[in-house]
Tab-separated table of C-alpha atoms in Angstrom:
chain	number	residue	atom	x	y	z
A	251	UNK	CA	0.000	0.000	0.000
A	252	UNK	CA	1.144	3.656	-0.480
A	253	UNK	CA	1.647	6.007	1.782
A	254	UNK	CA	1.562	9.741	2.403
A	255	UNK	CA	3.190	12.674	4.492
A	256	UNK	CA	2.279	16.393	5.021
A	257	UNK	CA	4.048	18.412	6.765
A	258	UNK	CA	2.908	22.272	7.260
A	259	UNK	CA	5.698	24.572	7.391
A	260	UNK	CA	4.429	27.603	8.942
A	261	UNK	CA	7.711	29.500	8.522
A	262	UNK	CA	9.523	27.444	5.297
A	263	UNK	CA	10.685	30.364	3.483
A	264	UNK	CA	9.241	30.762	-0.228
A	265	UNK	CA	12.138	31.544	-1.859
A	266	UNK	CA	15.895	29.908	-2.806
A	267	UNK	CA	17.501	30.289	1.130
A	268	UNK	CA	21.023	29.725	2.689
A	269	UNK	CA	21.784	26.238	3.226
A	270	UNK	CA	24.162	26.955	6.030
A	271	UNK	CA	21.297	28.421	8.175
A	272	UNK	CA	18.163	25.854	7.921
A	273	UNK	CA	16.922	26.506	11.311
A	274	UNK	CA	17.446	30.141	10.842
A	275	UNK	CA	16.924	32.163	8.162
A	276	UNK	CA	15.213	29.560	6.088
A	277	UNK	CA	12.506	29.358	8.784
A	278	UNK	CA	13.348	25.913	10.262
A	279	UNK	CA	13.669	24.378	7.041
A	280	UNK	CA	15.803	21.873	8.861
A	281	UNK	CA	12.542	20.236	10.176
A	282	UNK	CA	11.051	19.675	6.579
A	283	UNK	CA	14.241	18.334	5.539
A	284	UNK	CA	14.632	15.667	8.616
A	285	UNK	CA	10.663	14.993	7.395
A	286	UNK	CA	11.512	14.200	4.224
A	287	UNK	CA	13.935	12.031	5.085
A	288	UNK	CA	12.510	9.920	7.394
A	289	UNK	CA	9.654	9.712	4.991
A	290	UNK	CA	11.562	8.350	2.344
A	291	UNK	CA	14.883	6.304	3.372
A	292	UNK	CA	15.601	3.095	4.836
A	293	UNK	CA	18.608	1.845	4.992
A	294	UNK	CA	20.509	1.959	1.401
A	295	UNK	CA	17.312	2.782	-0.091
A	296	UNK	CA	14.545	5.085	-0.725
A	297	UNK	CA	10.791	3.586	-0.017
A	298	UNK	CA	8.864	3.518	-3.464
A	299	UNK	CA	5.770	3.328	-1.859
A	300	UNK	CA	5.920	6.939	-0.082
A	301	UNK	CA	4.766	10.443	-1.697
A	302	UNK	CA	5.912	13.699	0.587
A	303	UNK	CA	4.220	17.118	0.604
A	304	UNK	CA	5.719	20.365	2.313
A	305	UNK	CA	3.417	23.273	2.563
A	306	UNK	CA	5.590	26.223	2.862
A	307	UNK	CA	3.752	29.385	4.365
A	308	UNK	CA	6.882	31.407	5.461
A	309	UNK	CA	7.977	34.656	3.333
A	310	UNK	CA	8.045	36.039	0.420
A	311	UNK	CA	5.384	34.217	-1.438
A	312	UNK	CA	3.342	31.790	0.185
A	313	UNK	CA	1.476	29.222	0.008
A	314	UNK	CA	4.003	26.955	-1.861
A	315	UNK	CA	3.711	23.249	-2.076
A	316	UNK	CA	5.935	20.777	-2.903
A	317	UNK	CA	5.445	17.149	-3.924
A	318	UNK	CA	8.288	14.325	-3.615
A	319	UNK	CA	7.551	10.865	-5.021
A	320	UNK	CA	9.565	8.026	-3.631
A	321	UNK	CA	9.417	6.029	-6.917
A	322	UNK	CA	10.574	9.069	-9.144
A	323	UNK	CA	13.696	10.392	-6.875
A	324	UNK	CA	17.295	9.369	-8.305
A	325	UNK	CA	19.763	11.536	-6.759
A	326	UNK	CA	18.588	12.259	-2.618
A	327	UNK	CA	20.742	11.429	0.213
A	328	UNK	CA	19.247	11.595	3.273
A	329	UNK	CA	22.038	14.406	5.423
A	330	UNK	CA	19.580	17.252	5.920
A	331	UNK	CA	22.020	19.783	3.612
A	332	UNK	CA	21.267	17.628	0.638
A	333	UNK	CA	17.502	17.397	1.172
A	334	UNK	CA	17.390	21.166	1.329
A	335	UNK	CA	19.221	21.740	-1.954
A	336	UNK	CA	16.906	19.977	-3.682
A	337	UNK	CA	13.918	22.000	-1.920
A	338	UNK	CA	16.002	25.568	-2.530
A	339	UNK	CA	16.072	24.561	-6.541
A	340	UNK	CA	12.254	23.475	-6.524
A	341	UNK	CA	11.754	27.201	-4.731
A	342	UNK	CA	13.763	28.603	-7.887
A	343	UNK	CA	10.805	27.883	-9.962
A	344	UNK	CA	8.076	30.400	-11.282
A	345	UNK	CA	5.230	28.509	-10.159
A	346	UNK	CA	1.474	28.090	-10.446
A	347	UNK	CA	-1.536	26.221	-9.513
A	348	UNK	CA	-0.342	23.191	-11.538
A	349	UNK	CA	2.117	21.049	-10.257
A	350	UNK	CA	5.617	21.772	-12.272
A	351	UNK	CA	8.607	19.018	-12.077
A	352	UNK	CA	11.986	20.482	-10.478
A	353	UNK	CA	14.359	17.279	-10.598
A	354	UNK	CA	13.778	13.859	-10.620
A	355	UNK	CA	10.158	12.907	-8.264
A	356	UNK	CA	10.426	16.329	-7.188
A	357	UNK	CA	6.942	19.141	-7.633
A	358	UNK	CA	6.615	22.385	-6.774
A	359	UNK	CA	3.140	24.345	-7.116
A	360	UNK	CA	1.059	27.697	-5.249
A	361	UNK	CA	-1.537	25.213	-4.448
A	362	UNK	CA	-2.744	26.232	-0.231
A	363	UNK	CA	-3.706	24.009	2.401
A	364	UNK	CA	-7.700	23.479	0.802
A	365	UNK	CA	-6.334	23.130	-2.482
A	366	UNK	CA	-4.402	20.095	-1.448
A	367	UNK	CA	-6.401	18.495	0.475
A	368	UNK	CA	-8.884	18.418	-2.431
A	369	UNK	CA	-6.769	16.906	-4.284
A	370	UNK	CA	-5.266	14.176	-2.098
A	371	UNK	CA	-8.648	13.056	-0.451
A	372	UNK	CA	-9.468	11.449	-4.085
A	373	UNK	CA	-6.373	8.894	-3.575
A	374	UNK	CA	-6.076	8.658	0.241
A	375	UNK	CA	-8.220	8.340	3.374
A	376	UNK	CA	-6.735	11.343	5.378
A	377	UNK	CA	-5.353	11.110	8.839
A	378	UNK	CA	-4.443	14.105	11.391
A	379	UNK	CA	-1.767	12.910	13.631
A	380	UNK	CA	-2.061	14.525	17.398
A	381	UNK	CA	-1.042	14.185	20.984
A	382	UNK	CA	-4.853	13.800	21.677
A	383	UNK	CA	-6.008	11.386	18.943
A	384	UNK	CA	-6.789	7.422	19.135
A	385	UNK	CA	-3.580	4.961	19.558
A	386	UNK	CA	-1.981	4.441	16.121
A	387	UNK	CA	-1.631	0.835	17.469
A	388	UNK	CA	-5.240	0.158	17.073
A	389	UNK	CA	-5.630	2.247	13.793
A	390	UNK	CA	-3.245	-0.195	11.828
A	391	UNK	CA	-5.083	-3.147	12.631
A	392	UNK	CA	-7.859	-1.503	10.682
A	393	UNK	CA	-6.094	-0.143	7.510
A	394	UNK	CA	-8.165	-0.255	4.493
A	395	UNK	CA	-6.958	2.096	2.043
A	396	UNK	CA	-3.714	3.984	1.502
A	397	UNK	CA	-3.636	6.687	4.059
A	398	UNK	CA	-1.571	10.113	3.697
A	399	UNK	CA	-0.702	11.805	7.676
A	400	UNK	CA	-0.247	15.483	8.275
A	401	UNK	CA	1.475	17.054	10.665
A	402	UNK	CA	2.355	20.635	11.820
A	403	UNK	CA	5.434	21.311	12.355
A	404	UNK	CA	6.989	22.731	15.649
A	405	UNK	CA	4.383	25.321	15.763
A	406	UNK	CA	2.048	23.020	14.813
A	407	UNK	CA	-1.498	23.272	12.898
A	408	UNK	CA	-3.063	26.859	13.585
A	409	UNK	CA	-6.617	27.000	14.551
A	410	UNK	CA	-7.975	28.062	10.891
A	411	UNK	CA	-5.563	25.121	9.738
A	412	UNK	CA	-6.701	22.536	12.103
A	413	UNK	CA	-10.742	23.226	10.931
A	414	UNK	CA	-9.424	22.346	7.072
A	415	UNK	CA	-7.655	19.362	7.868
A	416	UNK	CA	-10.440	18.075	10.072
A	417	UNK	CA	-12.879	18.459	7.848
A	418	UNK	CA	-11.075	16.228	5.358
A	419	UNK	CA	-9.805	14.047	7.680
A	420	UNK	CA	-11.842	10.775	8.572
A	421	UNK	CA	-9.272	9.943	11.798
A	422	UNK	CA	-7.457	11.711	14.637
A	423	UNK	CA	-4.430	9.190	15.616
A	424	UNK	CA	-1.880	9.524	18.257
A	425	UNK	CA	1.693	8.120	18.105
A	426	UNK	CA	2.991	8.763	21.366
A	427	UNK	CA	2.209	9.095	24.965
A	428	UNK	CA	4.813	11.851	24.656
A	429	UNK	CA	4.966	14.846	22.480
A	430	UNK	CA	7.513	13.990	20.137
A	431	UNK	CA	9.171	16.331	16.749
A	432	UNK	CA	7.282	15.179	13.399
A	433	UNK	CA	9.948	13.446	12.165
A	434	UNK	CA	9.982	10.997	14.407
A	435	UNK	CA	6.460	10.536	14.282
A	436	UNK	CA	7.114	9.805	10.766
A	437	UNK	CA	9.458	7.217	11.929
A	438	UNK	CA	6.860	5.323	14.360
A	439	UNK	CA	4.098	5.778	11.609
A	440	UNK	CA	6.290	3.528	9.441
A	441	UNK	CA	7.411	1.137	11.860
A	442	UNK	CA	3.714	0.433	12.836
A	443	UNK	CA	2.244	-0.044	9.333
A	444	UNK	CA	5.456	-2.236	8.531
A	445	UNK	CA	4.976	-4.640	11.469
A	446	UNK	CA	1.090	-4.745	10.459
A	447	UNK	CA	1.771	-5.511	6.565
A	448	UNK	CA	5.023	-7.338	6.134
B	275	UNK	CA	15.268	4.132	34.123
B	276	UNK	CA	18.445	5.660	31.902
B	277	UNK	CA	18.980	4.753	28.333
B	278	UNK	CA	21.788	5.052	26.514
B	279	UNK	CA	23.019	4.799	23.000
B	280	UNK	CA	25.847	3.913	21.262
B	281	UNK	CA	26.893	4.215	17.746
B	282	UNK	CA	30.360	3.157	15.952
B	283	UNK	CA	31.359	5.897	12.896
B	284	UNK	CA	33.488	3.744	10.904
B	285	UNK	CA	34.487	6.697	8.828
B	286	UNK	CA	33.552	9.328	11.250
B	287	UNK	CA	36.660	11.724	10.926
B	288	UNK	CA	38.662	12.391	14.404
B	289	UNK	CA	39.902	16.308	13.923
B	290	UNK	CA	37.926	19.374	12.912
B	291	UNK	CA	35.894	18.663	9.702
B	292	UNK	CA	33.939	21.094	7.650
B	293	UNK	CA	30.113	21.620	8.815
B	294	UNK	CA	29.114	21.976	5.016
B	295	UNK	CA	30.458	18.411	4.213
B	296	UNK	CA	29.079	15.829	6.972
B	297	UNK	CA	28.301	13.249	4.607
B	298	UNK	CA	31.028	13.718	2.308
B	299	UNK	CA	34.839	14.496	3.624
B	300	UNK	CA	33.743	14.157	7.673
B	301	UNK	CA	33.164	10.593	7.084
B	302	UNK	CA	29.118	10.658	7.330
B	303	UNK	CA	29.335	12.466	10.232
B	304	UNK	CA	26.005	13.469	9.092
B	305	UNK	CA	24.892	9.228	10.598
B	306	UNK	CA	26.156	10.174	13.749
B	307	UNK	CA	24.490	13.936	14.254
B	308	UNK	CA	20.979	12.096	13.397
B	309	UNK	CA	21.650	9.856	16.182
B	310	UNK	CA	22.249	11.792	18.629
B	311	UNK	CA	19.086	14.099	17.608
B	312	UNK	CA	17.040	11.157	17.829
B	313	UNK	CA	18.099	9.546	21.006
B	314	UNK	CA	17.922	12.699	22.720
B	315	UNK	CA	15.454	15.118	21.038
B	316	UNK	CA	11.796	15.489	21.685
B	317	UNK	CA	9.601	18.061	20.745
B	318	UNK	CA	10.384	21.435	22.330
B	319	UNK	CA	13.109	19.335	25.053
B	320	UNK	CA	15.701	17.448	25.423
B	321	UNK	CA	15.395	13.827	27.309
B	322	UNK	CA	17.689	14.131	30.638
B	323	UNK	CA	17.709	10.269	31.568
B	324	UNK	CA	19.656	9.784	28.076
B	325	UNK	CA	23.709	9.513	27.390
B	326	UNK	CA	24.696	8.984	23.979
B	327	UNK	CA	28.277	7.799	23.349
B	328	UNK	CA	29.879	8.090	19.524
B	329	UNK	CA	32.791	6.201	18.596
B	330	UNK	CA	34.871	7.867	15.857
B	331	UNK	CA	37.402	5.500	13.745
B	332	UNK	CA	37.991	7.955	10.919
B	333	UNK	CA	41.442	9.520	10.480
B	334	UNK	CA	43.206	11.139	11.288
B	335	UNK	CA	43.628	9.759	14.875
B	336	UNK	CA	41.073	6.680	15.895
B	337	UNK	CA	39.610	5.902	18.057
B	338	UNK	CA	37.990	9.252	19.489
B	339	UNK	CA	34.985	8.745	21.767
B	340	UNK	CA	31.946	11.202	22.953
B	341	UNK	CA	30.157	11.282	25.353
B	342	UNK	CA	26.661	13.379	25.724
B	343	UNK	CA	24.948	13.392	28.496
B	344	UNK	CA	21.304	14.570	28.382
B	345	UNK	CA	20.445	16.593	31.521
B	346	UNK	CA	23.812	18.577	31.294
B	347	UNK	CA	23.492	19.740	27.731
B	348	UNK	CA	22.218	23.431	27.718
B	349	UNK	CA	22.987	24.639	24.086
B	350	UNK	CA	21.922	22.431	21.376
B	351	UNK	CA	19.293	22.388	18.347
B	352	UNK	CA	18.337	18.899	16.213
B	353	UNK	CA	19.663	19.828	13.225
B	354	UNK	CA	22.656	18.383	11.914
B	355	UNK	CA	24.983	21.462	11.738
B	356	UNK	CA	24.018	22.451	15.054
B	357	UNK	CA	24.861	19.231	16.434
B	358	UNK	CA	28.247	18.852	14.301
B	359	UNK	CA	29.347	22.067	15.288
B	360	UNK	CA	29.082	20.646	19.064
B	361	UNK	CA	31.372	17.490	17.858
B	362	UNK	CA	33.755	19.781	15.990
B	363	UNK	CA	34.182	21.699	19.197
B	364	UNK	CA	35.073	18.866	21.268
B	365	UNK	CA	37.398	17.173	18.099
B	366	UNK	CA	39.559	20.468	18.710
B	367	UNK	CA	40.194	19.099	22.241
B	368	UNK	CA	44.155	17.533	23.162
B	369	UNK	CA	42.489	14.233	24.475
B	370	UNK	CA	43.567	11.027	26.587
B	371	UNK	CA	42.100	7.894	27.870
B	372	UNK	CA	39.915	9.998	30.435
B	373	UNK	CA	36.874	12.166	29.691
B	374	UNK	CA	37.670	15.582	28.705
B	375	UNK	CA	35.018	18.232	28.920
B	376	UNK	CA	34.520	20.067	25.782
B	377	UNK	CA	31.118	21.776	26.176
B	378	UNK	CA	28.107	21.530	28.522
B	379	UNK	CA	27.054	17.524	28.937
B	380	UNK	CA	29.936	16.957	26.152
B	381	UNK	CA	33.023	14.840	26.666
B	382	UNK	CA	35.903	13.548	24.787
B	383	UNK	CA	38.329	10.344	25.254
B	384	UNK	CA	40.676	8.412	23.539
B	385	UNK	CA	38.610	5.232	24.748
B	386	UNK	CA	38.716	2.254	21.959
B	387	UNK	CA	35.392	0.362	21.840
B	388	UNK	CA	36.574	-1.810	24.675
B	389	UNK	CA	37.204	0.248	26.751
B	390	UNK	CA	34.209	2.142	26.448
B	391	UNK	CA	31.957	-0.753	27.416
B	392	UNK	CA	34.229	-2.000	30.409
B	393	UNK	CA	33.139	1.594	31.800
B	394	UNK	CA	29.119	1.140	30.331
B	395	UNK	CA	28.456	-2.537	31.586
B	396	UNK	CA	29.275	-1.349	35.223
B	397	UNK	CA	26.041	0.879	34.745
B	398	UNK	CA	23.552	-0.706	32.062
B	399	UNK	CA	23.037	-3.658	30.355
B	400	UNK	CA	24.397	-4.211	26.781
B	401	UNK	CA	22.234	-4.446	23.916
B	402	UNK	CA	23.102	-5.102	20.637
B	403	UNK	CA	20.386	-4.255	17.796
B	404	UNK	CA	20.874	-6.072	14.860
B	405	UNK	CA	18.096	-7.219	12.215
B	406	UNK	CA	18.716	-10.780	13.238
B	407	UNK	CA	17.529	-10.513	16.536
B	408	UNK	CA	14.621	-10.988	18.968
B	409	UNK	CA	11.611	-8.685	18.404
B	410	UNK	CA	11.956	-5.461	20.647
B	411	UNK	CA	8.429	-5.944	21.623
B	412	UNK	CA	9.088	-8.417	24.065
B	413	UNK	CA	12.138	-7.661	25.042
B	414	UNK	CA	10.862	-4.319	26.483
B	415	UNK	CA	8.162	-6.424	28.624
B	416	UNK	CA	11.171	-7.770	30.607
B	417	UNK	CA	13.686	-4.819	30.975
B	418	UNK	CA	14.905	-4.520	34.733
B	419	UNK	CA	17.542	-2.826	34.336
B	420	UNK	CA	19.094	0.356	32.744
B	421	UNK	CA	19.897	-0.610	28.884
B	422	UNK	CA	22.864	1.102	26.785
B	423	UNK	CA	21.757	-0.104	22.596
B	424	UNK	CA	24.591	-0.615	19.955
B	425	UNK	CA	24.206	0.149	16.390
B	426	UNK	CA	26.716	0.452	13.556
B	427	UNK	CA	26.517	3.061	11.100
B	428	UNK	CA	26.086	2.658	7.233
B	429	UNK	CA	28.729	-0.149	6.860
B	430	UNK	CA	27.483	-1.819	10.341
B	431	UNK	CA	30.294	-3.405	12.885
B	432	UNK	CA	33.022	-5.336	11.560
B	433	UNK	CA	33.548	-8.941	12.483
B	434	UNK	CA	35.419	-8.198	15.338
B	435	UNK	CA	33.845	-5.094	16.929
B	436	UNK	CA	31.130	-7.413	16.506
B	437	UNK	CA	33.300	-10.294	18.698
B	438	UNK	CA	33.678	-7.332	20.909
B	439	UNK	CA	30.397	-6.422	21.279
B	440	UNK	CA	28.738	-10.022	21.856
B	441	UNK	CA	30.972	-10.233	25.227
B	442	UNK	CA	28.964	-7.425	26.587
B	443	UNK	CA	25.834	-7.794	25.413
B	444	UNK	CA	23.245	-9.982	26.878
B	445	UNK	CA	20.904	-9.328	24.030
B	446	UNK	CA	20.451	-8.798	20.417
B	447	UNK	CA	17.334	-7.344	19.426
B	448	UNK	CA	15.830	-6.342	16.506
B	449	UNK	CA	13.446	-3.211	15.992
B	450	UNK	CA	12.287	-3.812	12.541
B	451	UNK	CA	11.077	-6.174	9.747
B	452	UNK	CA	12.933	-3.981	7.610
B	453	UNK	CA	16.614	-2.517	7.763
B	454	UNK	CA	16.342	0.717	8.843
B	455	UNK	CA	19.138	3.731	9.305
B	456	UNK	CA	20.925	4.291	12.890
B	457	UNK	CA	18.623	6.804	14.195
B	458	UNK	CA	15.214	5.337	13.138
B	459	UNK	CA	16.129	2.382	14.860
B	460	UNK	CA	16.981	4.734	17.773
B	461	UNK	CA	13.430	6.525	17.606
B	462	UNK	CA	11.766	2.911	17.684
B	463	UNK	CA	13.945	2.041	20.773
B	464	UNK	CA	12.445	5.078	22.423
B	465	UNK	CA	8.909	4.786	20.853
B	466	UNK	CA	9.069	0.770	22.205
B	467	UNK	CA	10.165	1.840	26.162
B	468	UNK	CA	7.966	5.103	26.510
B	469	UNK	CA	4.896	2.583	25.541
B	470	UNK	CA	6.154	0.359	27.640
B	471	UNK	CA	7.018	2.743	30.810
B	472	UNK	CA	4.592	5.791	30.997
């Protein structure tokens, strides 16, 4: 089954950024890039299975979205400097509401948080991932479809944001009794639907 | 209870290495700065019953060990940079076979991998993760005692760190049906015990 990430960046600048200052300047792009990565690698290899979406709301021009499929990258390694590059030449792009390729499995569009949800609902049953929602350990027993998780990042989802994504959303799921960074809910995410399907 | 973690950087360079090349000419330093992120990182904190322990064997001058220990660090970020800046720091440091302090909660030896754990089994007991062994699940049913986890990096131990490390260890567990990198494996470990202990 396939699976899906969102991460909102409320602070991901819009526009090419330093990669020697991820967590500063570029609005703590280092968190989208440790997303990404966990998202996508295992060890020696990328999961072909897995599509990743940023939502970058920082300055100049947001919203911008960005779309990474696992089956399409050929050159990612999974150091955080490397991930960003490859977000900084996506944000190099003139982009629209259409989804334009940057490099390989790489996306970037102007598509907001509404827009994206519209158009991910179609292939995947959504799923909000917070502190307060229902044990991921019973969710996976349950699994149907392919799901796609979003997540804020260390801000996390605003209130205005939070009403979208629940009204697409069908479940509220918890990894953790503690309040852990998204990556690593990414991580556990994984590890759960991997014990339930392999 | 404590936790600790410790990882073996085959390549992991032992003098001052440039921040904007972890993966490349510091010897995927980049492995190691994800580990210790993940083992002692959550969101908005850092975990203060945690010590991490790297074990350099790059050149110039192996073997180089650090040692962080999680309620003394007071200046530190997850991302990579910040964290390799830390290690750079202490890699500037004239060191012998005691701990040198470098920074707050950071410490630097010239302790081999033997030596290291004829200081750690005093303290915890060993485990070695490896894909070959018992399923974490149970194994955190049954923990009595403070555990230090081993991991390789990329290229994974050698026969005879492994020799080493099976003297030690009274376990080897596995976290995964699939091989996963250093510091997922480290955010399952934690993921497995919280479960298990709050």
């Amino acid at each position: 089954m396939n699976r899906g990430f969102l991460i909102v960046g409320n602070k991901a600048v819009t526009k090419p950024f330093s990669l020697n200052d991820l967590a500063g300047s570029a609005g703590r792009m280092d968190i989208l890039c440790r997303f990404v990565a966990q998202a996508l690698f295992i060890s020696h290899g990328i999961r072909k299975n897995v599509e990743v979406y940023l939502l970058l709301l920082g300055e100049p021009k947001p919203p911008k979205a960005i779309k990474i499929v696992g089956k399409e990258v050929k050159t990612m390694a999974p150091d955080e400097r490397n991930i960003a590059g490859l977000i900084r030449k996506a944000l190099k792009i003139e982009c629209n509401k259409n989804w334009k390729r940057s490099t390989s499995g790489i996306y970037i569009s102007k598509k907001n948080l509404k827009k994206l949800l519209d158009e991910l609902t179609n292939r995947y049953k959504i799923v909000y991932l917070k502190e307060t929602g229902k044990d991921i350990r019973n969710f996976v027993k349950q699994i149907d479809k392919d799901c796609l998780f979003i997540l804020g990042d260390h801000l996390g989802l605003s209130e205005e944001q939070e009403r979208i994504v629940k009204d697409y959303a069908s479940e509220v799921i918890s990894v953790s009794p503690i309040s852990l960074q998204a990556d690593q809910c990414v991580v556990i995410v994984h590890y759960e639907l991997d014990r339930s399907t392999i």
